Amino acid sequence: MRISESSGPRAERREIFAIGRGQYENIGDVLLRRPLLEWAREAGNLHVYVGHSPPGYDEGLGIEPTDTVYRSFVKWYLALVRQAWAGRADSLYKPGEVQLTLVGMKEHIVMLPAVALVRLRGGRVARIGAGARNFAPLPRAIMWPSSALSTYTRWRDDHTASYLGFGPAMPDLGYSDGLSDDAVRAMISDPAEDRDLLVVSLREDEEVAPRPYPDQAWMEGIRESARRLGLRIAIATQVSVDDERSRRLAEDLGAEEVVGWPSLEGHSAQEARLRQLYRRAQVVASDRLHVIIAGYTEGAVPVGLQLDDSTKISRHFDTIGVHGVAINTIGLGATELASRIESLAARRAEILGALPAARERLRAVRDDLHALIGRSTEKRAPTVADVVRRRSASESLARPVVFHVGRAGDVPGGMTQVINAYLAWRFERSDVAVVVSRGNPGDHLTALRRFIAARRRITRIARSRRAAVVVVHLSERGSFLREGRLAIHAARLGLPVIAHLHGSEFAQYEAAHPKAVADVLAVCAQVITLSDEASEIAARTVGEERVRLIPNAIPDGEANEKRRTIVFGGVVSHRKGIDVLQDAWRRVASTHPEWTLLIAGPVRDEELVDRALPQATFLGSVSHERLMGILDDAAIAVLPSRDEAMPMFILEAMARRASVISTSVGGIPAVLGDGHGVVVAPGDADALADALTELISDEGHRTRLAERAHARFVSEHSAHAVFPVVESIWLAPLGASVAPAPVGASE
């Protein structure tokens, strides 16, 4: 099974540069690099450096005839520089372990000029699936320039993400391959009677000195665990330099089967032999991370047999919610070791159950990469040229253009989804385009470049003869400093400006920065708000006649059959109430084992997250399309926020006929009140647990609540109901009637 579905059609093929070279003797390096190369190939023309690879290595990487393969790093580097200068290149750092030493950092130092050029010429740089080996302060400082130049970063374990920053964690790329998700789910209830092997593999190589060989207590512990589980012992070599140790181990353990690595066998053939072995194993035990990951993806229980104090194995399994698989065998008696292995084998259903969820998170990273470098025509926001081409010249000049200043595309954030919905709608009297003014959080280089480009774009709009309105989407903090300055710039050039206020903390921001808010709102002809509180604040500056409270609107969803799934969608943070949700769910999960909690969104407050939360999966950042697919099937949506304006997630859940539980903050009570949802006090875990229990236990009540919510969505919050009113507000400064247009505009 490989996670490699296409993300859809692309307007242009980018030149994507990646490094495929690794430890040629190590199957694990192939397991890491192959998925990332597949994802990149789906989004552009792949240029891959493999060095002087041995037979079978390129095949193991999945190299295809359409790829441009480089044996020379210098030639690959020069090609990257040429394509970057032409504005056509994107670059991928190689996944795997980053050795944070002066020697180990040479690749990142050498790459700095090239990736800087890629970024300056509008390309993207992604670091996906890398992890640290050591965690000292100095190496972290050395890594900073390389990390700062990356457009998108996903580390392969939570500890590395916390240590190096610039991006959250993801599952290791090695989890991508192996049995299909359906096959894994089918095996969870399978007693594994057809799996009769305990596979053992140990590393030989070490940079300074050979690793210690296990003692007799260790040997007896392995033999005893095999006897208790009724398994035969097999030995595997997944790294060729371990082959001698494998044969010695097989003799000492009395193994019945040995899969060594013949000197003439290539990577692809050896991987196939190993996977066939792992599919017959009930347990795969090793001190090599990717041995037990490969075994795990083929349905075996992973057991980390450590002969030192390393946390590498535990870190990478903790990140997917599988805890306690690593056993420090130093000084451990035979009976205790056998008991520990037997205990892990008994957790087979629980451990295997985490694999599909880990792959769901990997698919989200793949989708992010496609959105980042794929330049999809379906996701691309319309430009002025696109708008002009839609109609004849005479009709085009007669229709004003409403330019939305903010961000569009498949990226997280309610404000972005509002703009996406406007761009997808066919308005009756105007055309819609976007002026991109911001990048991803923390990506300061792109943010500055886009701000400058947005300012120039607004200047060109003002100088054109076209009737135009600028709608500036604002929340708090950086948004008022960035989009607020663009609003003032547009107004000074004579363009009508409308402010669209988002954000849950607008009131607090205005209280702390009243002049900054007043300076921006004062230049606006109209102000659109999402809550009474925001309306009152805006009215103090511009007067009530220039303020309109308009709910967010989105297209309708599908009426799918619902599963026993509860979904949280949003930033995983204290503000969104993740601690309250976890506390409530612990009380509910034990009495309703058939229900599952899915938590979708980037983790902001890692210290609050309980990765061992029962019957729960942290999906991490997912694409908006994937979140909507999850909501289509979910019976319940929950958002226990402490602070909100009007979250899009709630409206999207109502549109998809999910019963909604949220809190009495912002505009939520006005939407969910009167029996259209369940509203509890923020921070009240007891009330949230009671609400969850009530909806889980009463299907009739749950269905009625969902249908009422959908009916309210259609009448008050659907695009058909809201967008004509919004269009009238946009066009009012141009002299068009403020009265809503007939509700007849079609998508």
XYZ file of C-alpha atoms in Angstrom:
747
model
C 0.000 0.000 0.000
C 1.400 3.386 -0.961
C -0.073 6.778 -0.276
C 0.349 8.311 -3.697
C -2.973 9.362 -5.151
C -2.864 12.355 -7.473
C -4.040 15.711 -6.224
C -5.690 16.690 -9.491
C -4.801 18.640 -12.617
C -2.018 21.234 -12.573
C -1.665 24.387 -14.576
C 2.119 24.180 -14.861
C 4.740 21.568 -14.088
C 7.378 22.789 -11.679
C 10.989 21.573 -11.649
C 11.333 19.827 -8.291
C 14.793 19.014 -6.945
C 15.215 16.270 -4.361
C 18.007 14.117 -2.924
C 17.533 10.377 -3.178
C 21.008 9.395 -2.045
C 21.280 7.706 1.324
C 23.011 4.784 2.978
C 23.109 2.417 0.034
C 23.295 -0.594 2.319
C 20.156 0.419 4.247
C 16.606 -0.490 3.171
C 15.333 2.034 5.739
C 16.725 4.960 3.754
C 14.760 3.761 0.719
C 11.584 3.505 2.803
C 12.033 7.146 3.825
C 12.859 8.639 0.443
C 10.527 6.744 -1.885
C 7.183 8.166 -0.630
C 8.449 11.750 -0.748
C 9.776 11.288 -4.293
C 6.408 9.852 -5.357
C 4.534 12.807 -3.904
C 6.902 15.277 -5.591
C 6.642 13.475 -8.945
C 2.851 13.870 -8.856
C 3.282 17.638 -8.580
C 6.086 18.379 -11.044
C 9.132 17.246 -13.021
C 11.431 15.418 -10.624
C 15.204 16.026 -10.569
C 16.777 13.537 -8.162
C 20.389 13.111 -7.078
C 21.231 9.473 -6.294
C 25.036 9.451 -6.517
C 26.808 6.309 -7.695
C 24.080 4.001 -6.459
C 24.517 0.199 -6.498
C 22.268 -2.164 -8.506
C 18.667 -2.203 -7.324
C 18.886 1.044 -5.332
C 17.261 3.241 -7.999
C 14.576 0.610 -8.517
C 13.953 0.546 -4.771
C 13.538 4.330 -4.796
C 10.892 3.963 -7.504
C 12.867 6.018 -10.034
C 10.875 6.347 -13.263
C 11.994 7.007 -16.865
C 10.481 10.509 -16.724
C 12.751 11.502 -13.809
C 15.997 13.351 -14.425
C 18.624 11.377 -12.495
C 21.984 12.869 -11.437
C 25.049 10.895 -10.397
C 27.022 14.083 -9.720
C 25.965 16.343 -6.848
C 27.672 19.313 -8.554
C 25.642 18.846 -11.737
C 22.425 18.470 -9.737
C 23.247 21.598 -7.724
C 24.031 23.677 -10.831
C 20.790 22.546 -12.485
C 18.906 23.600 -9.355
C 20.537 27.040 -9.434
C 19.701 27.514 -13.150
C 16.057 26.540 -12.717
C 15.773 28.601 -9.541
C 17.102 31.681 -11.331
C 14.481 31.111 -14.038
C 11.781 31.007 -11.340
C 10.803 27.405 -12.078
C 12.407 25.429 -9.223
C 11.169 24.052 -5.922
C 13.468 22.165 -3.556
C 12.993 19.310 -1.085
C 15.375 18.479 1.724
C 15.933 14.763 2.145
C 14.035 13.037 4.948
C 15.703 11.041 7.688
C 17.977 11.706 10.615
C 19.743 15.062 10.755
C 23.092 14.738 12.475
C 23.431 18.077 14.230
C 27.203 18.215 14.193
C 29.549 20.389 12.152
C 30.252 17.416 9.881
C 26.646 16.307 9.689
C 25.453 19.836 8.933
C 27.592 20.233 5.806
C 24.718 19.369 3.478
C 22.472 22.023 5.005
C 25.221 24.635 4.889
C 26.027 23.826 1.257
C 22.351 24.029 0.332
C 21.793 27.480 1.883
C 22.721 29.576 -1.199
C 20.599 27.429 -3.517
C 17.492 27.374 -1.351
C 17.830 31.104 -0.693
C 17.793 31.656 -4.461
C 14.766 29.359 -4.824
C 12.875 31.408 -2.245
C 13.911 34.787 -3.650
C 12.726 33.755 -7.128
C 9.302 32.683 -5.873
C 9.924 28.945 -5.424
C 9.089 26.734 -2.462
C 11.377 24.812 -0.131
C 10.014 21.930 1.925
C 11.575 19.855 4.684
C 9.410 16.799 5.258
C 10.136 13.813 7.474
C 13.450 14.828 9.056
C 14.365 14.267 12.689
C 17.179 15.208 15.037
C 19.606 12.783 16.651
C 20.976 14.992 19.420
C 19.285 17.917 21.148
C 21.981 20.352 22.303
C 21.473 24.169 22.031
C 24.416 24.910 19.706
C 23.375 22.569 16.864
C 19.896 24.034 17.045
C 21.381 27.484 16.429
C 23.385 26.131 13.480
C 20.196 24.696 11.995
C 18.254 27.971 12.271
C 19.130 29.549 8.864
C 18.262 26.355 7.024
C 14.931 26.050 8.836
C 14.084 29.733 8.385
C 14.415 29.429 4.602
C 11.978 26.516 4.400
C 8.478 27.337 3.215
C 6.991 24.213 4.770
C 8.427 22.057 7.560
C 7.160 18.801 9.060
C 9.428 16.914 11.480
C 9.119 13.167 11.953
C 8.679 13.145 15.735
C 7.229 15.422 18.402
C 10.535 15.841 20.278
C 12.322 17.159 17.185
C 9.419 19.495 16.397
C 9.552 20.922 19.919
C 13.353 21.244 19.789
C 13.855 22.760 16.322
C 10.522 24.539 15.773
C 9.403 26.065 12.453
C 6.808 23.324 12.002
C 4.854 20.537 13.733
C 5.465 16.803 13.758
C 4.200 14.189 11.320
C 4.413 10.384 11.261
C 7.604 8.904 9.858
C 7.404 8.434 6.080
C 8.158 4.730 6.538
C 4.583 4.190 7.721
C 3.372 4.866 4.145
C 4.106 1.436 2.661
C 2.906 -2.057 3.474
C -0.552 -3.568 3.756
C -3.557 -1.454 2.784
C -5.582 0.320 5.467
C -8.494 -2.045 4.832
C -6.232 -5.063 5.285
C -4.875 -3.616 8.528
C -8.384 -2.984 9.864
C -9.406 -6.526 8.940
C -6.460 -7.885 10.915
C -7.300 -6.028 14.125
C -9.805 -8.701 15.185
C -7.756 -11.510 13.617
C -6.035 -13.757 16.191
C -3.071 -13.967 13.770
C -3.074 -17.766 13.731
C -1.417 -17.701 10.306
C 1.491 -15.643 11.673
C 3.952 -17.987 13.321
C 7.205 -15.996 13.405
C 9.046 -13.797 15.881
C 11.481 -11.918 13.631
C 14.629 -10.484 15.228
C 17.146 -8.100 13.657
C 20.054 -6.297 15.340
C 22.428 -3.622 14.157
C 26.146 -4.183 13.875
C 27.418 -0.835 12.615
C 28.371 2.014 14.901
C 30.279 5.181 14.044
C 32.837 4.894 16.835
C 32.896 1.210 17.824
C 30.879 -1.977 17.202
C 27.677 -2.157 19.197
C 27.653 -4.563 22.160
C 26.434 -8.083 21.532
C 23.470 -9.282 23.666
C 24.167 -11.358 26.765
C 22.759 -14.762 27.669
C 19.827 -13.316 29.633
C 18.786 -11.430 26.494
C 19.048 -14.599 24.404
C 16.989 -16.613 26.855
C 14.396 -13.830 27.055
C 13.882 -13.963 23.265
C 13.623 -17.754 23.278
C 11.205 -17.676 26.236
C 8.961 -15.081 24.580
C 8.830 -17.225 21.418
C 7.809 -20.264 23.522
C 5.087 -18.340 25.348
C 3.637 -16.982 22.105
C 3.985 -20.242 20.218
C 6.214 -18.671 17.568
C 9.276 -19.755 15.614
C 12.310 -17.451 15.627
C 13.484 -15.945 12.340
C 16.381 -13.555 11.737
C 16.361 -10.718 9.182
C 19.004 -8.424 7.702
C 17.581 -5.058 6.624
C 20.987 -3.301 6.550
C 23.684 -5.219 4.714
C 26.452 -4.436 7.223
C 24.383 -6.298 9.836
C 24.553 -9.563 7.916
C 27.416 -11.076 9.885
C 25.696 -10.307 13.187
C 22.447 -11.771 11.839
C 24.097 -15.112 11.137
C 25.753 -15.210 14.560
C 22.433 -14.310 16.186
C 20.616 -17.035 14.245
C 23.065 -19.645 15.543
C 22.894 -18.457 19.168
C 19.079 -18.257 19.208
C 18.536 -21.460 17.284
C 16.543 -19.607 14.619
C 14.610 -21.744 12.164
C 14.783 -19.219 9.340
C 17.294 -16.581 8.226
C 16.795 -13.897 5.578
C 20.269 -12.496 5.036
C 21.349 -10.051 2.364
C 23.242 -11.815 -0.430
C 25.994 -9.660 -1.884
C 24.459 -9.695 -5.361
C 20.914 -8.898 -4.206
C 19.657 -5.376 -4.968
C 17.561 -3.180 -2.676
C 14.254 -3.818 -4.387
C 14.629 -7.610 -4.295
C 15.824 -7.570 -0.668
C 12.926 -5.373 0.427
C 10.479 -7.755 -1.258
C 12.025 -10.738 0.566
C 11.832 -8.922 3.900
C 8.212 -7.862 3.437
C 7.225 -11.438 2.640
C 8.902 -12.472 5.900
C 7.219 -9.708 7.925
C 3.785 -10.733 6.605
C 4.300 -14.069 8.323
C 5.457 -12.476 11.590
C 3.352 -11.843 14.642
C 6.194 -9.851 16.263
C 9.154 -8.007 14.707
C 11.811 -7.019 17.257
C 14.898 -4.908 16.578
C 17.043 -2.014 17.715
C 16.681 -0.481 14.224
C 13.709 1.873 13.880
C 12.857 1.070 10.277
C 13.042 -2.669 10.781
C 10.152 -2.535 13.215
C 8.339 0.146 11.178
C 8.536 -2.070 8.077
C 7.328 -5.048 10.114
C 4.547 -2.947 11.638
C 3.264 -1.836 8.230
C 3.026 -5.516 7.254
C 0.845 -6.325 10.275
C 3.397 -7.375 12.921
C 3.608 -6.035 16.469
C 6.695 -3.747 16.703
C 9.103 -4.304 19.600
C 12.104 -2.049 20.122
C 14.972 -4.049 21.651
C 17.403 -1.399 22.871
C 20.878 -2.131 24.098
C 21.361 1.512 25.144
C 19.397 4.514 26.431
C 18.329 5.811 23.008
C 14.835 7.297 22.730
C 14.713 7.153 18.926
C 12.270 4.256 18.617
C 9.942 5.450 21.360
C 9.874 9.008 19.973
C 8.774 7.896 16.520
C 6.039 5.592 17.790
C 4.868 8.046 20.475
C 4.242 10.531 17.651
C 1.551 8.242 16.170
C 0.044 7.468 19.576
C 1.674 4.054 20.093
C 3.438 4.115 23.447
C 5.726 1.709 25.271
C 7.026 -0.308 22.293
C 10.707 0.287 23.145
C 12.285 -1.972 25.790
C 15.604 -1.010 27.359
C 17.109 -4.478 27.761
C 20.222 -3.400 29.718
C 20.257 -5.430 32.931
C 16.856 -6.952 32.184
C 16.352 -10.571 33.201
C 15.126 -13.216 30.757
C 11.718 -13.605 32.418
C 11.077 -9.851 32.529
C 12.094 -9.431 28.877
C 9.806 -12.285 27.801
C 6.939 -10.787 29.819
C 7.448 -7.359 28.240
C 7.386 -8.817 24.716
C 4.342 -10.927 25.550
C 2.554 -7.866 26.925
C 3.197 -5.924 23.711
C 1.949 -8.833 21.596
C -1.293 -8.778 23.604
C -1.813 -5.136 22.527
C -1.854 -6.098 18.840
C -5.332 -4.715 18.041
C -4.619 -1.407 19.787
C -1.204 -0.989 18.166
C -2.357 -1.885 14.640
C -5.354 0.413 15.040
C -3.043 3.439 15.073
C -1.570 2.743 11.615
C -4.515 3.920 9.426
C -4.717 7.139 11.445
C -0.970 7.705 10.975
C -1.413 7.284 7.239
C -4.307 9.737 7.271
C -1.898 12.294 8.722
C 0.645 11.427 6.024
C -1.985 11.948 3.334
C -2.600 15.403 4.802
C 1.117 16.199 4.454
C 1.051 14.896 0.881
C -1.915 17.154 0.138
C -0.065 20.096 1.686
C 2.929 19.404 -0.541
C 0.740 19.222 -3.641
C -0.931 22.497 -2.706
C 2.482 24.031 -2.065
C 4.242 23.047 -5.290
C 1.522 21.588 -7.513
C 0.024 24.919 -8.654
C -3.361 23.213 -9.079
C -5.726 24.919 -11.480
C -8.625 23.903 -9.240
C -7.131 25.621 -6.204
C -5.640 28.649 -7.927
C -7.407 31.868 -7.080
C -8.774 33.803 -10.086
C -6.637 36.678 -11.306
C -7.759 39.797 -13.122
C -6.722 38.158 -16.403
C -8.902 35.141 -15.610
C -11.866 37.409 -14.928
C -11.406 39.315 -18.183
C -11.214 36.121 -20.210
C -14.535 34.874 -18.836
C -16.627 37.329 -20.770
C -16.525 39.537 -23.798
C -14.675 42.816 -23.444
C -17.865 44.889 -23.345
C -19.485 42.781 -20.621
C -16.275 42.629 -18.630
C -15.863 46.387 -18.575
C -19.478 46.804 -17.470
C -19.055 44.565 -14.410
C -17.105 45.859 -11.409
C -14.449 43.682 -9.784
C -14.402 43.101 -6.038
C -10.818 42.480 -4.931
C -10.436 40.572 -1.654
C -7.196 41.259 0.216
C -6.073 38.226 2.194
C -5.235 34.642 1.302
C -6.964 31.935 -0.757
C -6.394 28.254 -1.489
C -6.438 25.016 0.474
C -4.852 26.292 3.664
C -6.237 26.276 7.214
C -8.170 29.239 8.564
C -11.769 30.391 8.578
C -10.899 33.731 6.970
C -9.286 31.932 4.037
C -12.315 29.698 3.596
C -14.601 32.747 3.441
C -12.536 34.146 0.565
C -12.466 30.717 -1.116
C -16.259 30.590 -1.018
C -16.531 34.035 -2.645
C -14.090 33.025 -5.376
C -16.051 29.865 -6.154
C -19.435 31.625 -6.415
C -20.913 33.130 -9.591
C -22.106 36.536 -8.413
C -24.901 38.207 -10.373
C -23.524 41.749 -10.677
C -19.774 41.591 -10.059
C -16.615 39.574 -10.569
C -14.398 38.490 -7.686
C -10.593 38.227 -7.470
C -8.022 37.963 -4.701
C -4.990 40.070 -3.830
C -2.749 37.704 -1.888
C -1.223 39.643 0.989
C 0.108 37.023 3.373
C 1.988 33.724 3.603
C 1.968 30.926 6.150
C 2.561 31.734 9.842
C 6.265 32.065 10.592
C 7.255 32.378 6.937
C 8.487 35.962 7.217
C 10.362 36.091 3.900
C 7.294 35.140 1.857
C 5.103 37.402 3.973
C 7.242 40.455 3.197
C 7.420 39.602 -0.503
C 3.647 39.156 -0.758
C 2.922 42.360 1.135
C 5.075 44.341 -1.302
C 3.451 42.590 -4.272
C -0.033 43.265 -2.884
C 0.730 46.974 -2.454
C 1.903 47.202 -6.066
C -1.149 45.287 -7.252
C -3.502 47.702 -5.498
C -1.667 50.600 -7.133
C -2.207 49.049 -10.577
C -5.891 48.487 -9.809
C -6.321 52.147 -8.868
C -4.653 53.251 -12.114
C -6.853 51.049 -14.324
C -10.139 52.288 -15.757
C -12.056 49.404 -14.259
C -14.748 49.925 -11.594
C -13.314 48.209 -8.519
C -13.856 47.774 -4.797
C -11.276 46.536 -2.284
C -12.504 44.294 0.546
C -9.852 43.948 3.233
C -10.165 40.920 5.522
C -8.943 41.740 9.038
C -8.650 39.902 12.322
C -6.231 41.068 15.002
C -2.546 41.677 15.691
C -0.502 41.180 12.502
C -3.581 41.395 10.326
C -4.263 45.004 11.292
C -0.610 45.864 10.813
C -0.490 44.204 7.381
C -3.894 44.268 5.673
C -4.739 47.442 7.583
C -1.867 49.293 5.909
C -3.069 48.009 2.540
C -6.559 49.339 3.293
C -5.167 52.794 4.030
C -3.030 52.644 0.871
C -6.063 51.719 -1.276
C -8.182 54.499 0.228
C -5.468 57.093 -0.425
C -5.477 56.028 -4.088
C -9.210 56.685 -4.275
C -10.468 53.084 -4.199
C -13.610 52.290 -2.174
C -12.568 50.100 0.763
C -14.712 47.738 2.814
C -13.458 46.086 6.001
C -14.540 42.530 6.753
C -13.798 41.842 10.434
C -12.926 38.284 11.529
C -11.142 36.914 14.578
C -12.236 35.983 18.070
C -9.964 38.447 19.877
C -10.887 41.614 17.998
C -12.427 43.260 21.089
C -9.305 42.669 23.181
C -7.087 43.909 20.373
C -9.155 47.079 19.919
C -9.055 47.755 23.668
C -5.256 47.538 23.606
C -4.773 49.369 20.271
C -7.757 51.705 19.750
C -5.873 54.124 17.508
C -4.579 51.413 15.158
C -8.121 50.051 14.740
C -9.670 53.499 14.317
C -7.096 54.524 11.686
C -8.016 51.541 9.509
C -11.797 51.551 9.972
C -11.999 55.312 9.396
C -10.971 54.911 5.734
C -13.613 52.233 5.066
C -16.920 52.980 3.362
C -18.546 49.925 4.972
C -17.625 47.506 7.756
C -18.905 43.917 7.763
C -18.885 42.166 11.152
C -19.709 38.707 12.490
C -20.886 39.541 16.017
C -22.768 42.200 17.990
C -19.617 42.963 19.978
C -17.594 43.722 16.854
C -20.462 45.790 15.450
C -20.555 47.988 18.541
C -16.803 48.591 18.379
C -16.885 49.474 14.680
C -19.914 51.751 15.136
C -18.003 53.879 17.635
C -15.534 54.733 14.869
C -17.577 54.905 11.668
C -21.169 55.188 12.885
C -23.940 52.582 12.905
C -25.054 53.378 9.353
C -21.748 52.077 7.963
C -21.733 48.777 9.910
C -23.507 45.588 8.797
C -23.572 42.333 10.763
C -23.546 39.564 8.145
C -23.036 35.875 9.008
C -20.478 33.820 7.180
C -21.854 31.619 4.436
C -20.706 28.470 2.692
C -22.037 26.054 0.066
C -24.267 23.179 1.156
C -22.865 19.730 1.984
C -23.785 16.144 1.159
C -26.432 14.125 3.026
C -24.181 11.123 3.759
C -24.863 8.201 6.048
C -23.347 9.064 9.413
C -20.723 7.083 11.288
C -20.108 6.942 15.021
C -17.526 9.659 14.766
C -17.085 12.953 16.630
C -14.961 15.609 14.951
C -13.090 18.604 16.336
C -11.829 20.997 13.653
C -9.530 23.903 14.396
C -6.189 24.864 15.891
C -5.443 22.463 18.750
C -5.008 25.041 21.468
C -6.153 26.360 24.827
C -8.331 28.955 23.087
C -10.180 26.245 21.193
C -10.661 24.284 24.431
C -8.633 21.179 23.615
C -7.937 20.590 27.309
C -11.657 20.718 28.092
C -12.482 18.370 25.232
C -9.894 15.817 26.363
C -11.151 15.944 29.955
C -14.750 15.443 28.825
C -13.876 12.683 26.366
C -12.063 10.615 29.017
C -15.363 10.455 30.907
C -17.356 9.509 27.814
C -15.078 7.129 25.898
C -15.016 4.306 28.452
C -18.798 3.853 28.338
C -19.089 4.248 24.548
C -16.232 2.182 23.049
C -17.879 2.122 19.625
C -17.397 5.895 19.164
C -14.244 7.625 17.913
C -12.992 11.191 18.383
C -11.072 12.728 15.466
C -9.089 15.889 16.223
C -8.185 17.725 13.017
C -5.957 20.777 13.047
C -2.416 21.999 13.663
C -1.163 21.645 17.237
C -0.321 24.997 18.804
C -0.256 24.104 22.513
C 1.595 20.781 22.501
C 1.873 20.738 26.286
C -1.919 20.364 26.537
C -2.164 17.429 24.147
C -2.692 13.928 25.526
C -1.460 11.623 22.755
C -2.689 8.610 24.755
C -6.304 9.851 24.795
C -8.473 6.731 24.394
C -10.439 6.172 21.170
C -9.033 9.423 19.793
C -6.819 10.276 16.834
C -4.894 13.506 16.342
C -4.875 13.983 12.560
C -2.724 17.119 12.583
C -3.155 19.675 9.809
C -5.498 18.397 7.117
C -6.582 20.028 3.896
C -9.933 21.794 3.942
C -11.242 19.320 1.382
C -10.298 16.396 3.610
C -11.864 18.026 6.671
C -15.118 18.467 4.763
C -14.988 14.804 3.774
C -14.563 13.830 7.432
C -17.494 16.069 8.405
C -19.670 14.515 5.691
C -19.464 11.204 7.573
C -19.417 12.500 11.156
C -22.451 12.274 13.425
C -21.283 14.968 15.856
C -19.076 18.061 15.564
C -17.618 19.654 18.684
C -15.843 22.978 19.248
C -15.462 23.879 22.962
C -13.814 27.255 22.343
C -13.148 29.814 25.026
C -13.157 32.636 22.470
C -14.614 32.931 18.956
C -16.263 35.319 16.516
C -18.273 33.005 14.257
C -16.271 29.869 13.421
C -16.692 28.488 9.921
C -16.299 24.960 11.272
C -19.701 25.152 12.962
C -21.482 26.330 9.813
C -19.692 23.671 7.756
C -20.848 21.022 10.227
C -24.443 22.284 10.049
C -24.272 22.217 6.250
C -23.216 18.569 6.442
C -25.998 17.581 8.839
C -23.792 16.914 11.850
C -25.151 17.631 15.328
C -23.070 20.441 16.814
C -21.864 21.064 20.363
C -20.097 24.348 21.097
C -19.857 27.125 23.664
C -21.621 30.368 24.508
C -19.020 32.724 23.024
C -19.081 35.180 20.107
C -21.839 34.611 17.555
C -22.235 30.890 18.355
C -25.369 31.113 20.582
C -27.223 33.045 17.889
C -26.549 30.229 15.426
C -26.994 27.148 17.639
C -29.636 28.539 20.003
C -33.318 27.586 20.052
C -32.637 23.890 19.631
C -30.381 24.077 16.573
C -27.388 22.725 18.483
C -26.067 22.268 22.016
C -24.414 25.234 23.736
C -22.417 24.811 26.955
C -20.365 27.216 29.031
C -16.705 27.579 27.974
C -14.298 25.637 30.185
C -17.022 23.377 31.632
C -15.828 19.804 31.026
C -18.740 18.304 32.994
C -21.325 20.051 30.824
C -19.473 19.066 27.667
C -19.296 15.423 28.772
C -23.041 15.442 29.524
C -23.801 16.972 26.105
C -21.663 14.382 24.317
C -23.271 11.542 26.270
C -26.775 12.786 25.479
C -26.183 13.002 21.738
C -24.310 9.694 21.597
C -27.043 7.882 23.518
C -30.104 9.292 21.732
C -29.938 8.806 17.968
C -33.414 10.285 17.455
C -32.527 13.495 19.275
C -29.226 13.640 17.425
C -30.944 13.319 14.051
C -33.608 15.922 14.845
C -30.976 18.383 16.039
C -28.933 17.886 12.865
C -31.943 18.395 10.593
C -32.983 21.585 12.396
C -29.426 22.886 12.181
C -29.318 22.172 8.452
C -32.642 23.937 7.917
C -31.318 27.033 9.706
C -28.123 26.856 7.681
C -30.087 26.830 4.419
C -32.363 29.725 5.366
C -29.837 31.991 7.087
C -26.267 30.923 6.382
C -26.148 29.311 2.956
C -24.465 31.061 0.078
C -27.823 31.478 -1.695
C -29.190 33.376 1.304
C -26.163 35.487 2.261
C -24.124 36.224 -0.854
C -26.659 38.512 -2.589
C -26.747 40.677 0.544
C -22.948 40.740 0.760
C -22.666 41.701 -2.915
C -24.984 44.653 -2.368
C -22.776 45.917 0.464
C -19.681 45.574 -1.717
C -21.242 47.545 -4.564
C -22.901 50.245 -2.452
C -19.855 52.610 -2.579
C -20.018 52.467 -6.395
C -23.598 53.756 -6.344
C -25.362 50.388 -6.662
C -28.482 49.770 -4.618
C -27.909 48.620 -1.057
C -31.003 46.427 -1.287
C -30.202 42.755 -1.755
C -30.251 41.367 -5.247
C -32.885 38.699 -5.962
C -31.952 35.321 -4.517
C -31.496 33.817 -7.916
C -27.791 33.872 -8.415
C -26.561 30.424 -9.162
C -23.276 28.774 -8.544
